[in-house]
């Protein structure tokens, strides 16, 4: 399983959208890394996350690859993963932090 951590602001993503995101992220991991994603979803309580002194609308999606990913491929995978998120949440790309990390050695 590919570890995937999603950190979102509480109340900003409906349970229905969360279910779609989980399925889409797992399918993405299967395509990219040959294994489905194990998703850890964490909702930050309201008034606990801020950007530029305003309540944050940002989300963080961090996926741990099971292999070293060359930079050109990483850029394409990050683009796809972030677009997947934007398409489902209708947030701007500026509100998404995407991470695909190599395995820890």
C-alpha atoms as one frame of an Amber mdcrd trajectory, in Angstrom:
protein
   0.000   0.000   0.000   1.101   3.533  -0.756   0.827   5.855   2.235  -1.172
   9.006   1.492  -1.870  11.732   4.046  -4.581  14.292   3.346  -4.789  17.307
   5.640  -7.873  19.448   5.109  -9.766  22.167   6.910 -12.787  20.821   8.827
 -16.103  21.408   7.103 -14.660  22.341   3.701 -14.992  18.966   1.990 -18.261
  17.043   2.087 -18.296  13.347   2.996 -19.361  12.571  -0.592 -16.416  14.493
  -2.049 -14.069  12.870   0.468 -15.210   9.417  -0.702 -14.557  10.353  -4.352
 -11.135  11.806  -3.480 -10.171   8.669  -1.566 -11.150   6.449  -4.508  -9.425
   8.682  -7.060  -6.219   8.970  -5.020  -6.089   5.210  -4.562  -6.580   4.688
  -8.311  -3.874   7.298  -8.986  -1.438   5.438  -6.685  -2.279   2.165  -8.431
  -1.488   3.693 -11.845   1.645   5.526 -10.700   3.141   3.004  -8.283   1.355
  -0.305  -8.871  -0.288  -0.311  -5.435  -3.459   1.274  -4.039  -3.218   4.085
  -1.506  -3.797   3.734   2.204  -5.294   7.132   2.997  -4.990   8.906   6.336
  -7.552  11.748   6.321  -7.043  14.484   8.898  -9.440  17.400   9.324  -7.925
  20.398  11.099 -10.476  21.970  13.469 -11.992  25.285  12.436  -9.948  28.336
  13.459  -6.815  26.184  13.818  -5.266  26.750  10.376  -4.416  30.152   8.938
  -2.801  31.506   5.782  -1.830  35.192   5.657  -3.711  35.799   8.938  -7.008
  34.462   7.508  -8.674  31.073   8.033  -6.977  28.697   5.624  -8.719  27.007
   2.706  -5.616  25.025   1.760  -5.253  21.253   1.647  -2.113  19.121   1.785
  -1.850  15.827  -0.086   1.328  13.889   0.671   1.991  10.526  -0.961   5.012
   8.320  -0.234   6.245   6.597  -3.395   7.502   3.025  -3.222  10.436   3.858
  -5.509  12.701   6.767  -6.323  10.864   9.041  -8.746  12.923  11.033 -11.282
  12.182  14.762 -11.182  10.498  15.013 -14.627   8.155  12.137 -13.735   7.535
  13.617 -10.265   6.459  16.918 -11.836   3.950  15.126 -14.086   2.611  13.002
 -11.228   2.232  16.039  -8.966   0.385  17.886 -11.711  -2.007  14.959 -12.156
  -2.545  14.487  -8.412  -3.209  18.175  -7.774  -5.545  18.454 -10.780  -7.471
  15.462  -9.457  -7.941  17.343  -6.183  -8.888  20.658  -7.831 -11.424  18.963
 -10.123 -13.271  17.379  -7.191 -13.025  20.175  -4.606 -13.415  23.147  -6.978
 -10.614  24.887  -5.085  -7.861  26.743  -6.898  -4.483  25.160  -7.532  -3.030
  27.804  -5.179  -4.923  26.118  -2.317  -3.329  22.698  -2.842   0.060  21.565
  -1.549   1.044  18.324  -3.254   3.953  16.118  -2.165   5.277  12.879  -3.638
   8.241  11.743  -1.579  10.769   9.013  -2.302  11.117   6.080   0.113  13.101
   6.797   3.269  16.476   5.068   3.362
